[in-house]
Amino acid sequence: MTELRCRKTETLEGDKEEEERQNEPALHSEHDNEPVNTGDGLSVPSGGADDSLQQKDEGGEKEDDCHKQDASNTPSAPVKRSKSSSTSGFIQRLVRVFFGCLAAVACGMLYAVYLSTYHDRKFWFSTRQELEREITFQAGSGLYYYYYKHMLAAPSFERGFYELTIDNKTVSGQTINAVERLFLYPELITSFIYRATDIQPIYFYIGAVFGLQAVYVTALFVCSWVLSGTWVSGMLTVAWFVINRPDTTRVDHAIPLRDNWALPYFSCQVTALTGFLSNNISSATEMFCYLAMSATTFTFLLVWEHSHYVLFIQGLCLFLLDSFDLVPSRKMADIHKVYLSSLFLAYLFQFQNPALLSSPLLSLLIGSVLASDFVTNFLLCQESFQTPGQDLFLRLTQASVLPFYFLVLSICLLSTLQTIYRRLSGQPIKTNLRLEDGQIGEQPEVVYHVFHTLFFGGLALLFDGLKFLWTPYVCMFTAFGVCSPELWMTVFKWLKLKSIHPVVLSLILSTAVPTIIGFSLWREYCPRVLAELSDLPEFYDPDTIELISWIKSQAPVAAVFAGSPQMLGKVKLCSGSAVTSLPLYSDINLLRRTEDNYQIYAMRSAEDIYKILTSQKTNYVIIEDSICNELSLNKGCRIKDLLDISNGHAVYDKGEIYSFSKHGRFCHEIKMNYSPYTNYFTRVFWNRSYHVYKVNSVISFQY
């Protein structure tokens, strides 16, 4: 048996040598007479190699030679080398992970510091009085800070929480659960943690939001890193995010908004989902991603009223992956468990909020069918529901992110379609992909992000407000693509590149392209970012400060104010007075109250307005000249136009809107100070921007 095995080995080696001679005749012809190393320290002429082998076969020496060959093939030396190489590889990976994590955390912290510095410079925040600081919360977002102050002023956390669940001091004539209506868990948690600190309340509050933004960009960094395999893509993601900040976040405009609290958790959830969908992870890492995804999904549902709509879109992306069998059924079952458990827990924590148990798609369809009135038109006229302007795509193009985004998306989408076609043809999905395979569409986490960006991109083309959900992941997805050797290898596989080794070229391009992009971005935008910190814009609103000061000093503590929701949010924040409505657009009852409040800008009689205001137990009504005299090119979306259309006072003629009624516009007529307006209302305060009228409790008819 030993002799037979040796002869077979000799035959195979002879065939191999013969094949090498045929493939490289020139090489052998040039070196026929050169000595060849036999492997034992001796050199023999190449021409006599066969003779020496024949001599070893004589006298039974072949068997001994085979035993020597078997001995030389013992695995002891290779095992030692593999152990040392594996140890070296582990150390290299550990070093890369350490510096990558260090870069991710550093990017997040630097971004938070940048936001804090920019915010202080923009509003002169550190030099303002407390009232002036509170007024800087724009778009009615200061209402949330009011509840934060309420929790701090309460004798105990439990007492403050109980008072918010039976709040009868905010909306006149109603007792509301403010925690459920306004999703106030961020304020509850922040106020609970604040009790262990000695920082000024307002600085602790905005610091918590800025800290979450650091988590936001860190999660985007890690997500791009997980997809591409290099943390350079994370650096590029953060750079593009900061450069396109007007289109990626609203944190520097209105800090307490719910999406500023929620989107960092969504970013962490997407990052955990990306890692969970990956095939090349250990069971421990998969469990960590699963737990992180569960926690962030629940938190995301808990702090934002629109979160279930966002998760509905994400669910559609995962449904497509499952439909084409691109992800193991076990993982899809686990993801469904996350959704169901998070919805159930959020339902309990939100005091059995029925909105969380209804289908987002069904809710949207029913809402669109039933509504053709002021509320619907008012919501559709909000800036978030307008189509984005061309300046969005111009800014993204100037920052070079949009061209590379289309390139990366096209390659990943085509590779995904190839994968789907192979799967439908019955071919199995590869789980252990190598770089030289050039099939980036085989990775489930990449396919998910292709569907993710397509769905949210389509919605962002329709609604401007959804760009804040789309552009951060455009930055992340694009950075992943240009830094991914697998993406470049996929292209070279399609092109059948042979002149240069495709693996080497893909590794070179995945490093060179992001380096060039990063250098150009640093050269172009670094001076601009630093210039923002050196600018000292002044924010000052003396008319609003004068109004709030009058309310705090002259109005009774139990007074109820009516007006626009944005103004009422400021009134509630700064004075604590009860109001007739709130700047909240997810509650139909409050929207109806908002419509009633806006009637002061309609063409209605003094008696009609008086009946509306007294039904809401209003003591004072605030009229804003900016709304009463609003001039806008988009006439159909002015408050006056929406009211005229809803009240039947609008007349259409050749595409133009004209208003007609037997009564003049209330906000204009009441300033004339003649009967019957003076019978129902008494002016008690006015300046250049605001007129405040007291709703008379006793009507005195004067002619």
XYZ file of C-alpha atoms in Angstrom:
703
model
C 0.000 0.000 0.000
C 2.855 2.324 0.752
C 4.519 1.631 -2.583
C 1.248 2.135 -4.439
C 0.584 5.443 -2.678
C 4.086 6.659 -3.479
C 3.810 5.701 -7.113
C 0.496 7.512 -7.373
C 2.005 10.591 -5.809
C 4.989 10.373 -8.129
C 2.698 10.095 -11.145
C 0.684 13.106 -10.069
C 3.834 15.122 -9.493
C 5.163 14.070 -12.864
C 1.954 15.156 -14.565
C 2.108 18.471 -12.769
C 5.715 19.021 -13.836
C 4.829 18.100 -17.399
C 2.010 20.635 -17.390
C 4.314 23.307 -16.027
C 6.872 22.539 -18.770
C 4.201 22.964 -21.451
C 2.945 26.219 -19.965
C 6.395 27.727 -19.502
C 8.667 26.404 -22.271
C 10.660 29.580 -22.481
C 11.419 29.549 -18.802
C 12.771 25.995 -18.912
C 14.745 26.579 -22.072
C 16.516 29.532 -20.564
C 17.353 27.738 -17.332
C 17.945 24.151 -18.434
C 21.479 24.135 -17.108
C 20.887 26.064 -13.909
C 21.024 24.213 -10.604
C 17.736 23.390 -8.871
C 17.271 23.269 -5.139
C 15.961 19.853 -4.144
C 14.663 21.037 -0.811
C 17.275 19.331 1.352
C 20.018 21.881 0.995
C 21.573 20.384 -2.141
C 21.526 21.750 -5.661
C 21.562 19.570 -8.741
C 21.572 20.463 -12.404
C 18.084 20.631 -13.786
C 18.980 18.326 -16.589
C 19.904 15.547 -14.154
C 16.934 15.813 -11.910
C 15.114 12.894 -13.516
C 18.289 10.742 -13.383
C 18.644 11.334 -9.687
C 15.014 10.342 -9.108
C 15.550 7.130 -11.063
C 18.622 6.317 -8.994
C 16.571 6.681 -5.787
C 14.038 4.161 -7.098
C 16.737 1.466 -7.382
C 17.464 -0.922 -4.498
C 14.168 -0.279 -2.625
C 15.123 3.243 -1.661
C 11.771 4.577 -2.919
C 9.876 3.329 0.127
C 12.267 5.044 2.498
C 11.964 8.214 0.501
C 8.177 8.045 0.796
C 8.473 7.683 4.555
C 10.707 10.742 4.597
C 8.171 12.620 2.504
C 5.364 11.670 4.872
C 7.452 12.847 7.769
C 8.144 16.143 6.088
C 4.394 16.730 5.685
C 3.639 16.612 9.392
C 1.480 19.616 10.448
C 3.511 20.752 13.449
C 5.309 23.639 11.739
C 2.271 24.967 9.792
C 0.158 24.860 12.952
C 2.673 27.020 14.739
C 2.757 29.459 11.860
C -1.080 29.565 11.652
C -1.327 30.217 15.366
C 1.106 33.098 15.150
C -0.613 34.515 12.072
C -4.055 34.228 13.682
C -2.752 35.992 16.801
C -1.269 38.744 14.649
C -4.519 39.069 12.705
C -6.538 39.279 15.925
C -4.287 42.033 17.251
C -4.606 43.949 13.983
C -8.396 43.676 14.071
C -8.436 44.758 17.703
C -6.328 47.822 16.887
C -8.601 48.730 13.960
C -11.716 48.364 16.107
C -10.160 50.438 18.891
C -9.210 53.331 16.631
C -12.539 53.076 14.771
C -14.514 53.301 18.008
C -12.284 56.134 19.156
C -12.943 58.002 15.891
C -16.713 57.377 16.145
C -16.939 58.685 19.706
C -14.680 61.636 18.873
C -16.868 62.593 15.898
C -19.982 62.463 18.065
C -18.471 64.546 20.860
C -17.022 67.124 18.476
C -20.388 67.457 16.743
C -22.137 68.028 20.075
C -19.584 70.677 21.036
C -20.011 72.289 17.625
C -23.805 72.405 18.013
C -23.547 73.892 21.488
C -21.086 76.566 20.344
C -23.098 77.394 17.244
C -26.334 77.628 19.252
C -24.755 79.958 21.800
C -23.349 82.196 19.058
C -26.567 82.237 17.056
C -28.860 83.257 19.926
C -26.308 84.885 22.257
C -27.661 82.277 24.626
C -25.224 82.624 27.506
C -25.724 86.413 27.734
C -29.542 86.352 27.730
C -31.980 86.480 30.588
C -34.081 83.404 31.267
C -37.144 84.757 29.438
C -35.123 85.646 26.348
C -33.568 82.171 26.333
C -36.963 80.498 26.459
C -38.266 82.567 23.541
C -35.488 81.164 21.324
C -37.380 77.839 21.233
C -39.025 78.260 17.832
C -42.090 76.734 16.122
C -44.016 76.228 19.355
C -41.407 73.799 20.655
C -41.060 75.728 23.899
C -44.257 74.052 25.108
C -42.277 70.887 25.821
C -39.780 72.858 27.892
C -42.684 74.227 29.932
C -43.531 70.721 31.089
C -39.882 70.104 31.905
C -39.978 73.193 34.146
C -43.220 71.959 35.663
C -41.589 68.664 36.641
C -38.668 70.496 38.258
C -41.000 72.764 40.213
C -43.071 69.847 41.524
C -42.385 68.793 45.136
C -41.574 65.260 43.944
C -41.224 63.393 40.687
C -44.275 61.264 41.440
C -46.405 64.337 42.161
C -45.293 66.095 39.012
C -45.999 63.013 36.904
C -49.470 62.662 38.395
C -50.276 66.321 37.710
C -49.322 65.900 34.051
C -51.679 62.957 33.650
C -54.629 65.076 34.848
C -53.589 68.439 33.436
C -56.508 70.901 33.561
C -54.410 74.077 33.449
C -53.267 73.924 29.840
C -56.319 73.608 27.589
C -59.257 75.569 28.898
C -62.290 73.510 29.760
C -60.465 70.224 29.278
C -58.511 67.799 31.410
C -55.849 66.118 29.327
C -53.166 63.537 29.891
C -50.250 65.656 28.741
C -47.837 62.709 28.824
C -49.976 60.808 26.330
C -50.964 63.754 24.156
C -47.517 65.319 23.842
C -45.243 62.260 24.282
C -43.469 63.848 27.247
C -41.268 60.937 28.288
C -38.083 62.834 27.277
C -39.009 65.622 29.682
C -39.905 63.122 32.420
C -36.617 61.269 32.130
C -34.567 64.456 31.805
C -36.195 66.029 34.852
C -35.639 62.831 36.855
C -31.932 62.774 35.998
C -31.569 66.532 36.561
C -32.378 66.169 40.258
C -28.935 64.619 40.730
C -27.089 67.585 39.157
C -26.492 71.245 39.925
C -26.480 72.592 36.335
C -28.886 75.319 35.257
C -32.132 73.616 34.116
C -32.182 75.067 30.625
C -28.543 74.163 29.966
C -29.118 70.604 31.183
C -32.148 70.299 28.898
C -30.490 71.493 25.700
C -27.336 69.619 26.669
C -29.334 66.384 26.718
C -30.597 67.089 23.188
C -27.106 67.916 21.922
C -25.814 64.749 23.571
C -28.396 62.723 21.662
C -27.232 64.352 18.440
C -23.764 63.057 19.265
C -25.298 59.594 19.552
C -27.043 60.238 16.225
C -23.883 60.864 14.198
C -21.980 58.149 16.083
C -24.637 55.618 15.082
C -24.458 56.780 11.462
C -20.671 56.420 11.667
C -20.934 52.855 12.963
C -23.636 51.911 10.447
C -21.466 53.002 7.532
C -18.495 51.252 9.131
C -20.446 47.982 9.467
C -21.548 48.138 5.826
C -18.175 49.044 4.314
C -15.759 47.359 6.691
C -13.685 50.526 7.171
C -14.207 53.385 9.594
C -13.015 55.850 6.942
C -16.544 55.696 5.514
C -17.833 56.712 8.943
C -15.661 59.821 8.882
C -17.001 60.665 5.439
C -20.568 60.095 6.641
C -20.167 62.568 9.500
C -18.513 65.129 7.212
C -21.398 65.010 4.759
C -23.922 65.093 7.619
C -22.436 68.269 9.108
C -22.022 69.985 5.738
C -25.667 69.306 4.834
C -26.954 70.138 8.325
C -29.889 72.321 7.108
C -31.253 69.212 5.377
C -30.266 66.555 7.914
C -31.556 67.963 11.200
C -33.722 70.666 12.764
C -31.938 70.703 16.085
C -30.463 74.185 15.746
C -33.874 75.665 14.871
C -36.213 74.131 17.438
C -34.388 72.092 20.067
C -37.275 70.450 22.012
C -39.055 69.011 18.927
C -39.939 65.334 19.274
C -37.970 64.257 16.209
C -34.782 65.700 17.721
C -35.258 63.301 20.626
C -36.431 60.351 18.505
C -34.227 60.231 15.409
C -31.020 59.390 17.330
C -32.767 56.279 18.645
C -33.952 55.431 15.135
C -30.383 55.768 13.889
C -29.214 53.361 16.587
C -32.050 51.005 15.667
C -31.063 51.026 11.987
C -27.430 50.385 12.931
C -28.405 47.436 15.134
C -30.691 46.107 12.381
C -27.844 46.400 9.874
C -25.583 44.322 12.068
C -28.368 41.834 12.802
C -29.030 41.228 9.089
C -25.369 40.577 8.353
C -24.411 36.956 7.737
C -20.811 37.264 8.915
C -21.374 37.881 12.621
C -20.992 35.696 15.681
C -23.905 34.537 17.791
C -22.874 36.887 20.619
C -22.780 39.889 18.284
C -26.135 38.893 16.828
C -27.673 38.733 20.285
C -26.219 42.147 21.157
C -27.681 43.632 17.956
C -31.040 42.035 18.724
C -31.187 43.471 22.232
C -30.046 46.902 21.021
C -32.665 46.832 18.267
C -35.391 45.914 20.782
C -34.477 48.701 23.208
C -34.146 51.419 20.561
C -37.362 50.407 18.748
C -39.340 50.686 21.980
C -37.740 54.018 22.883
C -38.340 55.362 19.380
C -42.050 54.520 19.654
C -42.218 56.064 23.108
C -40.879 59.551 22.321
C -42.386 60.486 18.932
C -45.992 60.378 17.787
C -44.996 59.696 14.165
C -42.569 56.882 14.895
C -44.935 54.067 13.911
C -45.264 55.574 10.436
C -41.488 55.494 10.039
C -41.333 51.911 11.271
C -44.110 51.038 8.828
C -41.871 52.112 5.945
C -39.016 50.140 7.446
C -41.329 47.143 7.706
C -42.065 47.394 3.983
C -38.331 47.203 3.237
C -38.006 44.098 5.382
C -41.113 42.602 3.783
C -39.448 42.814 0.388
C -36.347 41.084 1.736
C -38.521 38.323 3.137
C -40.585 38.029 -0.055
C -37.486 37.310 -2.130
C -36.071 35.016 0.585
C -32.977 37.184 0.965
C -32.850 36.906 4.747
C -33.263 33.810 6.946
C -36.811 33.255 8.159
C -35.464 32.937 11.686
C -34.197 36.525 11.632
C -37.459 37.842 10.177
C -39.366 36.109 12.967
C -37.091 37.769 15.522
C -37.618 41.197 13.920
C -41.394 40.694 14.019
C -41.108 39.870 17.718
C -39.258 43.166 18.228
C -42.006 45.139 16.477
C -44.853 43.416 18.323
C -43.277 43.614 21.770
C -42.237 47.250 21.289
C -45.716 48.231 20.104
C -47.323 46.453 23.042
C -45.012 48.034 25.617
C -45.379 51.488 24.042
C -49.151 50.991 24.069
C -49.036 50.341 27.814
C -46.622 53.186 28.589
C -48.662 55.597 26.467
C -51.818 54.890 28.479
C -53.421 52.595 25.881
C -52.981 55.025 22.992
C -55.145 53.531 20.203
C -53.000 55.104 17.477
C -50.222 52.630 18.199
C -52.479 49.643 17.527
C -53.936 50.895 14.260
C -52.330 50.354 10.882
C -50.405 53.446 9.760
C -51.346 52.822 6.141
C -55.029 52.357 7.006
C -54.988 55.469 9.180
C -53.512 57.518 6.352
C -56.049 56.197 3.836
C -59.041 56.780 6.093
C -57.818 60.247 6.981
C -57.374 61.207 3.337
C -60.877 59.959 2.415
C -62.792 61.572 5.257
C -61.083 64.986 5.259
C -61.718 67.858 2.589
C -61.922 70.706 5.206
C -59.722 73.327 7.008
C -57.838 70.769 9.086
C -56.739 68.743 6.054
C -55.746 71.777 4.021
C -53.998 73.277 7.025
C -51.904 70.136 7.492
C -51.139 69.835 3.781
C -49.998 73.456 3.722
C -47.436 72.866 6.450
C -43.862 73.200 5.214
C -43.129 69.566 6.016
C -45.775 68.402 3.527
C -44.608 70.594 0.665
C -42.487 69.156 -2.118
C -38.782 69.901 -1.610
C -37.255 72.730 -3.610
C -34.469 72.376 -6.108
C -32.070 73.961 -3.631
C -32.034 70.705 -1.650
C -30.610 68.744 -4.567
C -28.322 71.634 -5.479
C -26.789 71.653 -1.993
C -26.352 67.883 -2.005
C -24.729 68.068 -5.442
C -22.360 70.849 -4.436
C -21.273 68.772 -1.456
C -20.571 65.917 -3.943
C -22.781 63.514 -2.008
C -25.599 63.240 -4.574
C -23.505 62.155 -7.616
C -21.720 59.466 -5.611
C -25.047 58.460 -4.055
C -26.565 57.725 -7.458
C -23.438 55.792 -8.432
C -23.469 53.655 -5.281
C -27.243 53.155 -5.423
C -27.150 52.080 -9.077
C -24.424 49.485 -8.471
C -26.059 48.097 -5.325
C -29.510 48.053 -6.941
C -28.305 46.196 -10.043
C -26.434 43.693 -7.910
C -29.549 43.264 -5.749
C -31.674 42.582 -8.831
C -29.136 39.998 -9.950
C -29.368 38.340 -6.549
C -33.167 38.325 -6.688
C -33.066 36.794 -10.169
C -30.679 34.061 -9.051
C -32.838 33.374 -6.005
C -35.998 33.100 -8.144
C -34.082 30.754 -10.458
C -33.498 28.369 -7.575
C -29.876 29.177 -6.833
C -28.974 29.294 -3.118
C -27.721 32.443 -1.449
C -24.061 32.467 -0.481
C -23.430 33.052 3.195
C -19.627 33.112 3.187
C -18.817 35.749 0.613
C -15.266 36.604 -0.363
C -14.019 39.867 -1.776
C -13.166 38.309 -5.120
C -16.771 37.093 -5.535
C -17.850 40.637 -6.403
C -21.476 40.198 -5.321
C -22.368 43.053 -2.995
C -26.073 42.405 -3.571
C -25.748 39.068 -1.734
C -25.368 40.869 1.606
C -28.784 41.185 3.351
C -27.784 44.325 5.233
C -26.873 46.047 1.956
C -30.136 44.964 0.309
C -32.070 46.335 3.253
C -30.432 49.723 2.919
C -31.149 49.746 -0.828
C -34.869 49.344 -0.117
C -34.602 51.729 2.839
C -33.149 54.569 0.790
C -35.532 53.967 -2.137
C -38.657 54.130 0.027
C -37.606 57.133 2.071
C -36.182 58.821 -1.018
C -39.506 58.478 -2.813
C -41.318 59.999 0.156
C -38.741 62.789 0.433
C -39.501 63.735 -3.192
C -43.135 64.255 -2.168
C -42.815 65.762 1.322
C -40.058 68.158 2.315
C -40.261 67.203 5.987
C -39.147 63.642 5.267
C -35.796 64.825 3.943
C -34.622 64.738 7.556
C -35.235 60.981 7.493
C -33.630 60.488 4.079
C -30.534 62.698 3.790
C -28.685 61.352 6.880
C -28.833 57.869 5.395
C -27.891 59.208 1.975
C -24.668 60.428 3.572
C -24.148 57.113 5.354
C -25.017 54.909 2.352
C -22.847 56.917 -0.038
C -19.873 56.865 2.309
C -20.247 53.112 2.703
C -20.276 52.614 -1.060
C -17.201 54.611 -1.996
C -15.237 52.996 0.862
C -16.374 49.433 0.176
C -13.965 47.172 -1.743
C -16.894 44.815 -2.422
C -18.690 47.524 -4.413
C -15.671 48.231 -6.618
C -15.057 44.509 -7.010
C -18.659 44.077 -8.170
C -18.084 46.644 -10.916
C -14.821 45.008 -12.000
C -16.568 41.634 -12.064
C -19.126 43.055 -14.480
C -16.395 44.631 -16.621
C -14.348 41.383 -16.560
C -11.199 43.329 -15.810
C -8.036 41.303 -16.542
C -5.263 43.795 -17.256
C -4.932 44.710 -13.567
C -5.722 42.403 -10.680
C -9.286 43.469 -9.683
C -8.876 42.694 -5.956
C -5.821 44.919 -5.678
C -7.466 47.685 -7.695
C -10.657 47.558 -5.599
C -8.635 47.879 -2.404
C -6.741 50.817 -3.856
C -9.893 52.627 -5.031
C -11.761 52.027 -1.764
C -8.976 53.951 -0.046
C -8.036 56.524 -2.695
C -11.554 57.713 -3.621
C -12.706 58.568 -0.045
C -9.326 60.158 0.613
C -9.725 62.458 -2.389
C -13.319 63.242 -1.451
C -12.380 63.942 2.158
C -9.549 66.257 1.153
C -11.776 68.229 -1.225
C -14.502 68.539 1.432
C -11.972 69.697 4.014
C -10.564 72.264 1.610
C -13.977 73.561 0.552
C -16.108 73.403 3.702
C -13.784 73.553 6.688
C -13.432 77.369 6.394
C -17.209 77.685 6.141
C -17.867 75.591 9.232
C -15.309 77.576 11.206
C -16.784 80.831 9.881
C -20.172 79.855 11.314
C -18.612 79.771 14.741
C -17.014 83.184 14.285
C -20.215 84.879 13.115
C -22.271 86.615 15.789
C -25.847 86.911 14.487
C -28.222 88.688 16.807
C -31.595 87.217 17.737
C -33.919 89.614 19.523
C -37.705 89.839 19.561
C -38.647 92.866 21.676
C -42.353 92.801 20.741
C -42.802 89.226 21.955
C -40.814 89.931 25.119
C -42.995 92.975 25.795
C -46.153 90.909 25.280
C -45.047 88.076 27.571
C -43.906 90.555 30.211
C -47.331 92.198 30.146
C -49.067 88.839 30.505
C -46.912 87.901 33.477
C -47.377 91.224 35.231
C -50.906 92.358 34.299
C -53.019 89.343 33.364
C -54.709 87.306 36.120
C -53.098 83.993 36.959
C -56.257 82.079 36.012
C -56.670 83.871 32.658
C -57.224 81.830 29.485
C -55.623 83.004 26.229
C -56.648 82.345 22.620
C -54.574 82.886 19.476
C -52.411 81.003 17.007
C -51.001 77.678 18.290
C -47.396 78.878 17.956
C -48.064 81.964 20.053
C -50.025 79.982 22.620
C -47.074 77.637 22.992
C -44.878 80.600 23.946
C -47.539 81.945 26.301
C -47.797 78.614 28.044
C -44.027 78.275 28.293
C -43.228 81.722 29.623
C -46.267 82.525 31.767
C -47.861 79.192 32.602
C -51.321 80.540 31.723
C -54.008 78.267 30.334
C -54.558 78.375 26.568
C -57.308 77.284 24.212
C -55.128 75.236 21.863
C -51.649 73.809 21.452
C -49.156 73.540 18.553
C -49.822 69.819 18.190
C -50.926 68.451 14.827
C -51.558 64.792 15.680
C -54.712 65.303 17.784
C -57.928 65.909 15.857
C -59.680 67.595 18.803
C -56.884 70.127 19.235
C -56.864 70.707 15.477
C -60.567 71.543 15.604
C -59.872 73.971 18.434
C -57.067 75.474 16.352
C -59.539 76.035 13.524
C -61.891 77.826 15.939
C -59.059 80.032 17.234
C -58.020 80.972 13.712
C -61.530 82.335 13.019
C -60.297 85.673 14.379
C -58.573 86.046 10.982
C -61.707 85.082 9.007
C -64.521 87.211 7.595
C -66.871 86.584 10.500
C -69.033 88.831 12.626
C -68.086 90.034 16.105
C -70.929 88.010 17.575
C -69.728 84.779 15.934
C -66.195 85.240 17.227
C -67.476 86.107 20.680
C -69.546 82.916 20.840
C -66.581 80.802 19.751
C -64.233 82.333 22.310
C -66.656 82.211 25.221
C -67.427 78.561 24.478
C -63.737 77.900 25.158
C -63.829 80.079 28.310
C -61.394 82.568 26.804
C -60.473 85.726 28.730
C -57.978 87.270 26.287
C -57.409 86.889 22.554
C -54.069 87.707 20.871
C -54.151 88.994 17.285
C -50.892 88.866 15.331
C -50.341 91.353 12.527
C -48.025 88.897 10.757
C -50.988 86.570 10.182
C -53.630 89.245 9.641
C -51.518 91.051 7.020
C -49.815 87.949 5.630
C -48.415 88.355 2.143
C -47.306 85.220 0.337
C -46.914 84.044 -3.222
C -48.617 80.800 -2.290
C -51.977 82.397 -1.621
C -53.847 79.107 -1.271
C -51.921 78.244 1.899
C -52.314 81.490 3.812
C -54.390 81.155 6.986
C -56.843 83.698 5.596
C -57.286 81.715 2.383
C -57.773 78.422 4.188
C -60.440 79.995 6.408
C -62.229 81.626 3.482
C -62.308 78.321 1.600
C -63.570 76.427 4.648
C -66.220 79.076 5.470
C -67.447 79.341 1.899
C -66.182 82.899 1.443
C -63.803 82.107 -1.432
C -64.673 82.787 -5.063
C -62.571 81.315 -7.896
C -62.198 83.284 -11.107
C -59.732 82.218 -13.823
C -57.423 80.529 -11.367
C -57.428 83.396 -8.854
C -58.966 83.301 -5.375
C -61.154 86.201 -4.260
C -62.840 86.535 -0.878
C -66.331 87.860 -0.394
C -68.535 88.150 2.711
C -71.024 90.564 4.220
C -68.654 90.934 7.158
C -65.161 92.383 7.033
C -62.116 90.465 8.200
C -62.339 90.343 11.993
C -58.660 91.072 12.714
C -58.938 94.303 10.672
C -62.384 95.431 11.820
C -61.737 95.051 15.536
C -58.874 97.572 15.339
C -61.317 100.266 14.192
C -62.797 100.434 17.717
C -66.402 100.799 16.686
C -69.609 98.984 17.580
C -70.434 96.127 17.706
C -66.778 95.068 18.211
C -66.321 97.329 21.227
C -69.413 95.757 22.768
C -67.760 92.353 22.981
C -64.054 93.163 23.213
C -61.789 95.689 24.947
C -58.229 96.325 23.834
C -55.828 96.067 26.783
C -52.410 95.825 25.104
C -50.832 96.549 21.744
C -47.483 97.113 20.073
C -46.149 96.853 16.531
C -46.795 93.113 16.269
C -49.564 92.160 18.691
C -52.985 93.366 19.797
C -54.523 91.827 22.916
C -58.265 92.129 23.533
C -60.151 91.227 26.666
C -63.278 89.178 26.077
C -65.965 91.092 27.973
C -67.849 88.995 30.464
C -70.683 91.567 30.477
C -71.732 92.888 27.071
C -72.263 96.658 26.954
C -74.007 97.730 23.767
C -72.665 101.072 22.550
C -73.849 102.810 19.374
